[in-house]
Coordinates of C-alpha atoms and ligand atoms in Angstrom, one line a residue:
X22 CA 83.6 21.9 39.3
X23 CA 85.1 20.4 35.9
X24 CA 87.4 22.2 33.1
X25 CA 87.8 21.9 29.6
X26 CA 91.5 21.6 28.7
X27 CA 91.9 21.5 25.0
X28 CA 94.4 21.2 22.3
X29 CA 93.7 23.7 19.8
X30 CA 94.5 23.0 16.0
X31 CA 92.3 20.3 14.9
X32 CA 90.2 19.8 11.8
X33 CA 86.9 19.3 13.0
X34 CA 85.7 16.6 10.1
X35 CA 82.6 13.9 10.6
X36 CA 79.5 13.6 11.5
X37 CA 77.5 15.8 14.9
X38 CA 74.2 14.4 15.8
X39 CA 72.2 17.3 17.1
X40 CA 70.4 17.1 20.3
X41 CA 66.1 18.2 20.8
X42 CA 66.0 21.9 21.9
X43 CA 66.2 22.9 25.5
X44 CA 64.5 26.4 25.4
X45 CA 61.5 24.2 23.5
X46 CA 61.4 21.3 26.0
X47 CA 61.7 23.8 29.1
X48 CA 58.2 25.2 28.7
X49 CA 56.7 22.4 27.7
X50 CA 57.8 20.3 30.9
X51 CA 55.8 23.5 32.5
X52 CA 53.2 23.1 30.4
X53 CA 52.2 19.5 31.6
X54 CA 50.9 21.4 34.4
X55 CA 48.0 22.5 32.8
X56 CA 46.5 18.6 32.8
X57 CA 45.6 15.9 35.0
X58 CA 47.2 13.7 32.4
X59 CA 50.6 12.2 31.1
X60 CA 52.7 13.8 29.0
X61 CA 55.3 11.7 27.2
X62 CA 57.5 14.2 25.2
X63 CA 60.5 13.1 23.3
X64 CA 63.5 14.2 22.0
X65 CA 64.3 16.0 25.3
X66 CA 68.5 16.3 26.1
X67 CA 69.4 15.2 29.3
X68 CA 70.7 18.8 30.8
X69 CA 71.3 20.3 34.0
X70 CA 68.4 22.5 32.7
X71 CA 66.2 19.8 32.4
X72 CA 66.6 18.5 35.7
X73 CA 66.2 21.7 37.2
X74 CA 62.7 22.0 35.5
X75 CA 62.1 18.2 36.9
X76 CA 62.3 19.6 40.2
X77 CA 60.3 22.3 40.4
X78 CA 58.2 20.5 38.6
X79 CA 58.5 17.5 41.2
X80 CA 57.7 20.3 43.9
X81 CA 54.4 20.7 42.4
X82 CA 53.3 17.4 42.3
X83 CA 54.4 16.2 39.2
X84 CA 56.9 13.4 38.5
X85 CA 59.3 13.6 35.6
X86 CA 60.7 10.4 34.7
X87 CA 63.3 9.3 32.0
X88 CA 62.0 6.5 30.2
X89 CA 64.6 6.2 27.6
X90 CA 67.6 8.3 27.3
X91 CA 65.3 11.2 24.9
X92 CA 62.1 10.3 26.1
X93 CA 60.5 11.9 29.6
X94 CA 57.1 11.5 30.6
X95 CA 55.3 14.4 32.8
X96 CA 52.7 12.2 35.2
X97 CA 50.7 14.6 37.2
X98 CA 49.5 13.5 41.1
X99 CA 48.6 16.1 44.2
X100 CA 47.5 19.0 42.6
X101 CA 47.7 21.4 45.4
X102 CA 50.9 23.3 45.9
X103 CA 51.6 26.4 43.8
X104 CA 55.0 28.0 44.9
X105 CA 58.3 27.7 43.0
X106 CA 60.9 28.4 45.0
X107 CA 63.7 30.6 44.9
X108 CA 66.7 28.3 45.4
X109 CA 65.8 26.6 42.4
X110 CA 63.9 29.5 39.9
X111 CA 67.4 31.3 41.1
X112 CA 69.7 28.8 39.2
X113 CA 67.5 28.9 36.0
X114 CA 65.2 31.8 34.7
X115 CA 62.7 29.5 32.2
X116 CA 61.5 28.5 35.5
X117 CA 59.2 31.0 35.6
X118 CA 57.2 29.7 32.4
X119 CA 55.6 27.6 35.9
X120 CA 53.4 30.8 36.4
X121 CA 51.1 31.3 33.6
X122 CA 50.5 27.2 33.7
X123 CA 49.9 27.0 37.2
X124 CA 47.1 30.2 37.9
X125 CA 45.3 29.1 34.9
X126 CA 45.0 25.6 36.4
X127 CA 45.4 25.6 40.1
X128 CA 43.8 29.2 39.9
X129 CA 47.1 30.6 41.8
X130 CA 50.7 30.4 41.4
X131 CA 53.8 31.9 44.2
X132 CA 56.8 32.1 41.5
X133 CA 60.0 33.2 43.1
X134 CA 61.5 36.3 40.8
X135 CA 64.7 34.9 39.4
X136 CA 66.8 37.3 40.1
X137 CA 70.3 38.8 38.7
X138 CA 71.4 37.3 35.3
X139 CA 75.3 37.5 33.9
X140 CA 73.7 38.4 30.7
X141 CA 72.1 41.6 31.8
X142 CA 69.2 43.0 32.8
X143 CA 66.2 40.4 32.5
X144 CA 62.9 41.7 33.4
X145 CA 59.6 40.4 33.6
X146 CA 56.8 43.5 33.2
X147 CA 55.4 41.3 30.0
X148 CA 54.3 38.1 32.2
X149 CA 53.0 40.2 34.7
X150 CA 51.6 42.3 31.5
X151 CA 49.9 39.5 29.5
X152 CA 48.5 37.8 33.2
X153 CA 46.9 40.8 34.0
X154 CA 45.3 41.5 30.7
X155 CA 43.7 38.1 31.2
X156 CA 42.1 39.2 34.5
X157 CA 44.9 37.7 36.8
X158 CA 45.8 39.8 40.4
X159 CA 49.5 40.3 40.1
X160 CA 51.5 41.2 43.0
X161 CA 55.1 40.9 44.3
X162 CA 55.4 39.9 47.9
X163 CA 58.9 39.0 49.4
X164 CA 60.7 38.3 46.8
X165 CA 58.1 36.0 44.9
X166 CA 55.3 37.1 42.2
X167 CA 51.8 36.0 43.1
X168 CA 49.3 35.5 41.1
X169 CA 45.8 34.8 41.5
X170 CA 42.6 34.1 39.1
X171 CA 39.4 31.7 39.7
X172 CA 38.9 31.5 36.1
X173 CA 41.3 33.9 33.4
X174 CA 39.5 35.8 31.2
X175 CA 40.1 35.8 27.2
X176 CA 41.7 39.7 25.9
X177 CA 43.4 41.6 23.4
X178 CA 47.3 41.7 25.1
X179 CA 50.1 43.6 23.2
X180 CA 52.6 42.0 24.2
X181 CA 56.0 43.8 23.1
X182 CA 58.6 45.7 25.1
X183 CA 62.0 48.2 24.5
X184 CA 63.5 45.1 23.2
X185 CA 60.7 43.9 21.2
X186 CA 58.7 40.4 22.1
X187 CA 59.7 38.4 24.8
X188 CA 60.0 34.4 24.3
X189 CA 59.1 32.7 27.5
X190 CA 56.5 36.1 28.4
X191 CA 54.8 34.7 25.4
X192 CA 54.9 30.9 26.5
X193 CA 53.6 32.4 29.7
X194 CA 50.8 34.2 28.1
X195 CA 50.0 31.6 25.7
X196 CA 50.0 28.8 28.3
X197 CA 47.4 30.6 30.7
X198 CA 45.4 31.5 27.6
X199 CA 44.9 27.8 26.8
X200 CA 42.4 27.4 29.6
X201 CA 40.5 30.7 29.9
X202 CA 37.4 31.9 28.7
X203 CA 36.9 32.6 25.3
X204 CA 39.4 34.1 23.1
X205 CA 42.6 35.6 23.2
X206 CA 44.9 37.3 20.5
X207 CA 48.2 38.3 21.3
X208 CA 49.9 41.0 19.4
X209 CA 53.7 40.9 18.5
X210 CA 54.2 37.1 20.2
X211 CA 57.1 35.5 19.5
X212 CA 58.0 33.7 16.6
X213 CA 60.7 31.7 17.4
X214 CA 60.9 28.0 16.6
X215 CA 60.6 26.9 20.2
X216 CA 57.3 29.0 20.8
X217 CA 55.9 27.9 17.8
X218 CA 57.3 24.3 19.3
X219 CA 55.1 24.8 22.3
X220 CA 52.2 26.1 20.3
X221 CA 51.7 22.8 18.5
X222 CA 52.3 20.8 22.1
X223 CA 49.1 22.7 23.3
X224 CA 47.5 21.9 20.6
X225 CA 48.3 18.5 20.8
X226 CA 46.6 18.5 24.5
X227 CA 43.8 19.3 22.7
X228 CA 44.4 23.6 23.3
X229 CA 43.3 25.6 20.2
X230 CA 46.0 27.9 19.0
X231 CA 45.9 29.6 15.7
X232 CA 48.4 32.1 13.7
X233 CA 51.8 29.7 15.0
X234 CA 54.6 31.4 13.9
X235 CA 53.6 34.7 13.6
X236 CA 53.5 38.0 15.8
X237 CA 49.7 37.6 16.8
X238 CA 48.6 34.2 18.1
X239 CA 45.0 34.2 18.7
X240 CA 43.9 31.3 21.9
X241 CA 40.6 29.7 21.5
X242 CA 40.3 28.8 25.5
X243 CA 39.3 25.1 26.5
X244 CA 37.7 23.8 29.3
X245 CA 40.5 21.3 29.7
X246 CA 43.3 19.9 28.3
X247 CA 44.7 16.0 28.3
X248 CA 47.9 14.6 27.7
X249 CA 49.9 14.2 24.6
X250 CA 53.0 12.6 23.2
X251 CA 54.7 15.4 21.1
X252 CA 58.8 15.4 20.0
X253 CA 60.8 18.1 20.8
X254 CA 62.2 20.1 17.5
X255 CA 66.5 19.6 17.3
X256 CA 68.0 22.5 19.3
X257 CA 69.0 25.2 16.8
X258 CA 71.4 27.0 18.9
X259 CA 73.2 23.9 19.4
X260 CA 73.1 23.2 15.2
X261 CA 74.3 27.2 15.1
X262 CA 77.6 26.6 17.5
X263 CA 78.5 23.5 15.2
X264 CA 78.0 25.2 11.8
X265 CA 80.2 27.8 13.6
X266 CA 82.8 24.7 15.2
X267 CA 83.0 24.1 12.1
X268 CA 83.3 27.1 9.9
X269 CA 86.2 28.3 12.6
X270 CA 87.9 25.2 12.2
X271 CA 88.1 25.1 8.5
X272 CA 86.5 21.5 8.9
X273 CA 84.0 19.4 6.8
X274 CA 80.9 18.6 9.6
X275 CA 77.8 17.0 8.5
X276 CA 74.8 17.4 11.1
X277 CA 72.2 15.5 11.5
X278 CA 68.6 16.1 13.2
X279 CA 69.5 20.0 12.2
X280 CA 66.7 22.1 11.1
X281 CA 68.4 25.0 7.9
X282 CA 64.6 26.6 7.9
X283 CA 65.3 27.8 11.8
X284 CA 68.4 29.2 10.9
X285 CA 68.1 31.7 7.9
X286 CA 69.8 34.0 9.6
X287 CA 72.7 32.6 10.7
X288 CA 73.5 30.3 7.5
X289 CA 73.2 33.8 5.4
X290 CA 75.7 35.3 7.5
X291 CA 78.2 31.9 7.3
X292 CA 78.1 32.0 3.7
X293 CA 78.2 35.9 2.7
X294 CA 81.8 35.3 5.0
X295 CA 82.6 32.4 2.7
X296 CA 81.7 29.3 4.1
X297 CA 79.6 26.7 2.6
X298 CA 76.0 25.3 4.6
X299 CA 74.1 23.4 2.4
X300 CA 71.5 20.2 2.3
X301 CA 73.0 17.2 1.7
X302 CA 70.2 14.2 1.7
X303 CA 69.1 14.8 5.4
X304 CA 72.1 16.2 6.7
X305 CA 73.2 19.9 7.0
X306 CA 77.1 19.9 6.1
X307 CA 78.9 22.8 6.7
X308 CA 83.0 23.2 4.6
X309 CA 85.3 26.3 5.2
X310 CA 87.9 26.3 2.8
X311 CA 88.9 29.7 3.9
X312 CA 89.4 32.8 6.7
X313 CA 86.3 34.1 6.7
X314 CA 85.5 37.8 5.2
X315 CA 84.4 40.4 8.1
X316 CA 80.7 41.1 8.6
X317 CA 77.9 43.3 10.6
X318 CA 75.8 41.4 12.3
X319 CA 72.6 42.4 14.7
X320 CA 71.4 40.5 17.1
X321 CA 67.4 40.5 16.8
X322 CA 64.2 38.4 17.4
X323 CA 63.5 35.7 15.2
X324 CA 63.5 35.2 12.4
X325 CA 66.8 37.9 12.8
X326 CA 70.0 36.5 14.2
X327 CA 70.0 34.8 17.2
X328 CA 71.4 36.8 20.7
X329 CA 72.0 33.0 21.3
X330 CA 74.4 32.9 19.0
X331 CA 76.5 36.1 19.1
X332 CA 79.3 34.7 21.1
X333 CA 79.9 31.9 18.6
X334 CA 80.2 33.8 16.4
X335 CA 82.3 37.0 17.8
X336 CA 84.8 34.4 18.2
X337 CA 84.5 32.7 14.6
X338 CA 84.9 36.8 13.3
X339 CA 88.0 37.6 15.7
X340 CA 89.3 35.5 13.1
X341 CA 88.1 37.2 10.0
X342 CA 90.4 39.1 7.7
X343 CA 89.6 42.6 8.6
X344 CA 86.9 44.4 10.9
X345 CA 83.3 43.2 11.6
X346 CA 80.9 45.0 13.8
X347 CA 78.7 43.1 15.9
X348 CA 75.5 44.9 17.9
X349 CA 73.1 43.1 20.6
X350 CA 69.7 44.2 20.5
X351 CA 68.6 42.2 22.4
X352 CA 70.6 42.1 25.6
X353 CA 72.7 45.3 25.7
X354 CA 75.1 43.6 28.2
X355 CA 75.8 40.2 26.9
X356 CA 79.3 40.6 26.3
X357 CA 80.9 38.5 29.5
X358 CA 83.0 36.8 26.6
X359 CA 84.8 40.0 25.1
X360 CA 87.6 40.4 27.7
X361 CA 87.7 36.4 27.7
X362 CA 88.6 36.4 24.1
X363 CA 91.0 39.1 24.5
X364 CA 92.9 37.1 26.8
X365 CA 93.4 34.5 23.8
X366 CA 94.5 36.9 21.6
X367 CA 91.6 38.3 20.3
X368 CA 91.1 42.1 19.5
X369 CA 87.5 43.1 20.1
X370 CA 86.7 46.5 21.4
X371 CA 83.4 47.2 23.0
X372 CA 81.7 50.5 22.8
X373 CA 77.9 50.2 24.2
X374 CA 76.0 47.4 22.4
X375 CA 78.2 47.2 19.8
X376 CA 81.7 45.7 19.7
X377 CA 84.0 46.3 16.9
X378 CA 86.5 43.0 16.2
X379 CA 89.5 43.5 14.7
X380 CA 90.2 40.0 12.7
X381 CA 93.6 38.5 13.9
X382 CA 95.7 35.5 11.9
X383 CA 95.6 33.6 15.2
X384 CA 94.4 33.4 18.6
X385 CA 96.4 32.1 21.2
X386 CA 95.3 29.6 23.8
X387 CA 94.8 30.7 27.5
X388 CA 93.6 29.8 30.9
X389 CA 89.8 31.7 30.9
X390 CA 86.3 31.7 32.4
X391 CA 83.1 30.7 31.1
X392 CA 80.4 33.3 32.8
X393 CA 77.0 31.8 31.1
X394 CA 75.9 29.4 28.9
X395 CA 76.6 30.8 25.6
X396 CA 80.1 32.7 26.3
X397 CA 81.3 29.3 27.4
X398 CA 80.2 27.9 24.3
X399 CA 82.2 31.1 22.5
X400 CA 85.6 30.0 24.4
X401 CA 85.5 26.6 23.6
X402 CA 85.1 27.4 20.1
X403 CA 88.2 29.6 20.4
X404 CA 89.8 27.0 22.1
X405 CA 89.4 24.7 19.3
X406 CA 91.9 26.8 16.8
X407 CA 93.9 28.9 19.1
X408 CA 97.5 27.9 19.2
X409 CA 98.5 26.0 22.6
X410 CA 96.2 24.7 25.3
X411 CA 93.1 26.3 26.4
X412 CA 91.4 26.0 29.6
X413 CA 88.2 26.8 30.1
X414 CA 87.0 26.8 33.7
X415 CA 83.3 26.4 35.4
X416 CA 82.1 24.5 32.2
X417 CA 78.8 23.8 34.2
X418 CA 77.6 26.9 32.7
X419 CA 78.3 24.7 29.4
X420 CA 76.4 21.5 30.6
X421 CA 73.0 23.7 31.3
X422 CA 72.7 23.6 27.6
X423 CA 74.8 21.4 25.4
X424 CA 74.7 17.2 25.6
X425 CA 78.4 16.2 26.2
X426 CA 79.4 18.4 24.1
X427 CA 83.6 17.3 24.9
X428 CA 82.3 14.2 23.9
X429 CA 80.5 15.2 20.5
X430 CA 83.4 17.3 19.6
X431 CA 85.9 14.8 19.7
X432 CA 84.2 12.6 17.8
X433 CA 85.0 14.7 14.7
X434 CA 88.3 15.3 15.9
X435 CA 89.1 17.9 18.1
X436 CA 91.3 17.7 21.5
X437 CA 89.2 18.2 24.6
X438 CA 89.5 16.7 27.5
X439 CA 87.1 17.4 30.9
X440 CA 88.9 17.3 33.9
X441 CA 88.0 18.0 37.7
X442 CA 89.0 21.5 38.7
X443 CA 90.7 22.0 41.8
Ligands
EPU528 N1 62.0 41.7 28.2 C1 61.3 42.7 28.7 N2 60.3 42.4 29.5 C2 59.9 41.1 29.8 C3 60.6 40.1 29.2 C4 61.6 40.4 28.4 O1 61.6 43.8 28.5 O2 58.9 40.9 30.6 C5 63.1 42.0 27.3 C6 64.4 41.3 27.7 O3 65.1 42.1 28.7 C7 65.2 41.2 26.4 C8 64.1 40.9 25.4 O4 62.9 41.4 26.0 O5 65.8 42.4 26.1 C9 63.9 39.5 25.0 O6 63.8 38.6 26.2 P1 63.0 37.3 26.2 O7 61.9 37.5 27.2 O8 62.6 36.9 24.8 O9 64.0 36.3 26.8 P2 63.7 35.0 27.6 O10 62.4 34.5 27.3 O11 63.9 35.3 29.1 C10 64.7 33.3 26.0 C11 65.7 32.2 26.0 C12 67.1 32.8 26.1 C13 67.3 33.7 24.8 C14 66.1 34.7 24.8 C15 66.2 35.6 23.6 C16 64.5 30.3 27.1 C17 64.4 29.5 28.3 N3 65.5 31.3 27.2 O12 64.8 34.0 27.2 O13 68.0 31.7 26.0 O14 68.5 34.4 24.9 O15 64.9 34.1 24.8 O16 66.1 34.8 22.4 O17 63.9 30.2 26.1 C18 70.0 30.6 26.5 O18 69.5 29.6 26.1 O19 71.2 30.7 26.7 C19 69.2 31.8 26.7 C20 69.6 32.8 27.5

């Protein structure tokens, strides 16, 4: 298990280049399921997430091979097997976008439930929802979900929950939709950029998917569908925690491969707390001349703020001058990185989904623990400013979803170093 031991103080200044988008290429490796041809997608980050995928996917007969450090291509063989297993749907939750894919195509699919999640609560009643709808037997038998159609059948699904639409329910849904018969329309799908992503990839296997980017999709079904060659959109959550590296840092970045229009949200809220996004040619560059102002934000679905980016930017506010008020809406319980940040300094008070953080002049640097992907992300961030060395332990969490990030972020200057941890 590694460590991130960093120097905190540095300028973050220079240019970030911003990787293709994990949560987009996650469903569309499962996707390639659906045809009995190649699928060369590129723009994919090499990630421990990735090569998870690969593996499952390898499972169920289909190879996944680099052929350039961005590019995979999804070649299809033995068509037969159906079940995911647990050991490796346990370690990541997209996993289960295999489901939808693999009973609209192999007619049945043995999906292990993914089980307990750091982040909260993580249910999966709208897969099971939206299959079901389309005429698939849905049942849960030791520990896995099985389900079962020999041909799905188009429908009317609604597909929204307590917490509003679900992402990778709707990939689910959307994917099995592809290849049944007749039409489907989804109500309150959702609109993020990396379901609108995979939209286009189906459509590009020749799937026939109309009203991308908004709450009701409607699925002309196909016969078949045949491979593609489709690039992956640059990972906005990645762009999100370097607009933050460097608002926190009062640094000068300039990204590139960054897309502003899937980040509304989040560039509002930078620059109503005084920092500066703008386009510059094709670059996003982000200055902070000064501490940030406080602000509310709510977590929400997209096109609201990201729960993907909360952390990030709880730890950019515990440096605000005076109070902000942060609420999750999406995942009541994502808040591993509150008591984390405390130990650096931080003064962040939690009362149900909402935390209340009291703006400090500094943090202080401390020895913490990264608990999922995001939060880790979050105490890195702090690391980078808080005065005194930071450690952050079990940075795999970190590597499921950011390319080298030690690497990126010293190239504009910051201190980090990975080391083994004992
Ligand atoms: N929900 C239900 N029922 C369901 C599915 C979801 O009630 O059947 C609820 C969830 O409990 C949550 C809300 O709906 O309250 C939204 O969950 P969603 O299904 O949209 O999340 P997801 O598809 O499991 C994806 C991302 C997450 C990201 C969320 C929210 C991928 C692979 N994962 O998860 O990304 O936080 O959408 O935007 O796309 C990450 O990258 O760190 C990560 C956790």
């Amino acid at each position: 298990m590694d460590k991130f031991v960093i120097d905190g103080g540095n300028r973050l200044e220079g240019v970030v280049r911003i990787s293709g988008s994990k949560n987009a290429s996650l469903p569309m490796m499962a996707a390639s399921l659906l045809t009995d041809e190649t699928c060369v997608v590129g723009n994919v980050p090499p990630l421990a997430d990735i090569r998870t995928m690969s593996m499952i996917l390898a499972e169920l007969g289909v190879s996944v091979e680099r052929t350039n450090p961005t590019t995979i291509e999804c070649r299809p063989g033995d068509a037969t097997a159906v079940t995911a297993r647990y050991e490796l749907v346990s370690r990541m939750r997209a996993s289960f976008c295999v489901l939808g894919p693999l009973v609209a195509k192999r007619k049945k699919a043995r999906v292990s439930l993914p089980g307990g999640c750091v982040i909260g609560l993580r249910p999966i009643d709208l897969h099971i929802k939206g299959l079901r709808s389309l005429g698939a037997r849905v049942y849960v038998e030791h520990g896995y979900v099985v389900a079962e159609a020999d041909r799905l059948k188009g429908a009317e699904i609604y597909l929204g929950g307590a917490f509003g639409s679900s992402v990778t329910g709707t990939a689910n849904v959307m994917m099995a939709a592809t290849l049944a018969e007749g039409r489907t329309v989804v109500e309150n799908a959702a609109c993020e950029p990396e379901i609108q992503d995979l939209a286009e990839f189906l459509n590009a296997m020749g799937a026939r998917i109309s009203g991308i980017g908004t709450p009701r999709l409607t699925i002309e079904g196909v016969e078949e569908l045949g491979g593609c060659r489709y690039d992956v959109i640059p990972d906005r959550i990645e762009a999100g925690t370097f607009l933050v590296a460097g608002a926190m840092t009062r640094g000068d970045l300039r990204l590139v491969d960054a897309r502003l229009d899937h980040l509304h949200a989040v560039v509002d809220s930078l620059r109503r707390i005084g920092v500066h996004v703008y386009r510059e040619g094709g670059e996003v560059r982000v200055e902070a001349p000064e501490r940030p102002s406080p602000i509310d934000v709510t977590t929400l679905p997209y096109p609201g703020f990201p729960t993907d980016l909360q952390a990030q930017f709880m730890a950019l506010l515990s440096l605000a001058d005076g109070i902000s008020v942060v609420t999750e809406k999406i995942y009541p319980d994502r808040f591993m990185h509150v008591a984390e940040l405390n130990r650096m300094a931080a003064n962040i008070r939690k009362e149900g989904a909402t935390t209340i953080i009291m703006g400090v002049p500094e943090l202080s640097g401390a020895q913490v623990m990264a608990s999922d992907l995001r939060a880790s992300a979050a105490l890195v961030l702090a690391g980078l400013v808080a005065k005194g060395r930071t450690e952050v332990r079990r940075v795999y969490h970190i590597d499921r979803g950011y390319e080298k990030v030690e690497e990126k972020l010293r190239a504009v200057g910051a201190k980090i170093q990975r080391l083994p941890d004992e």
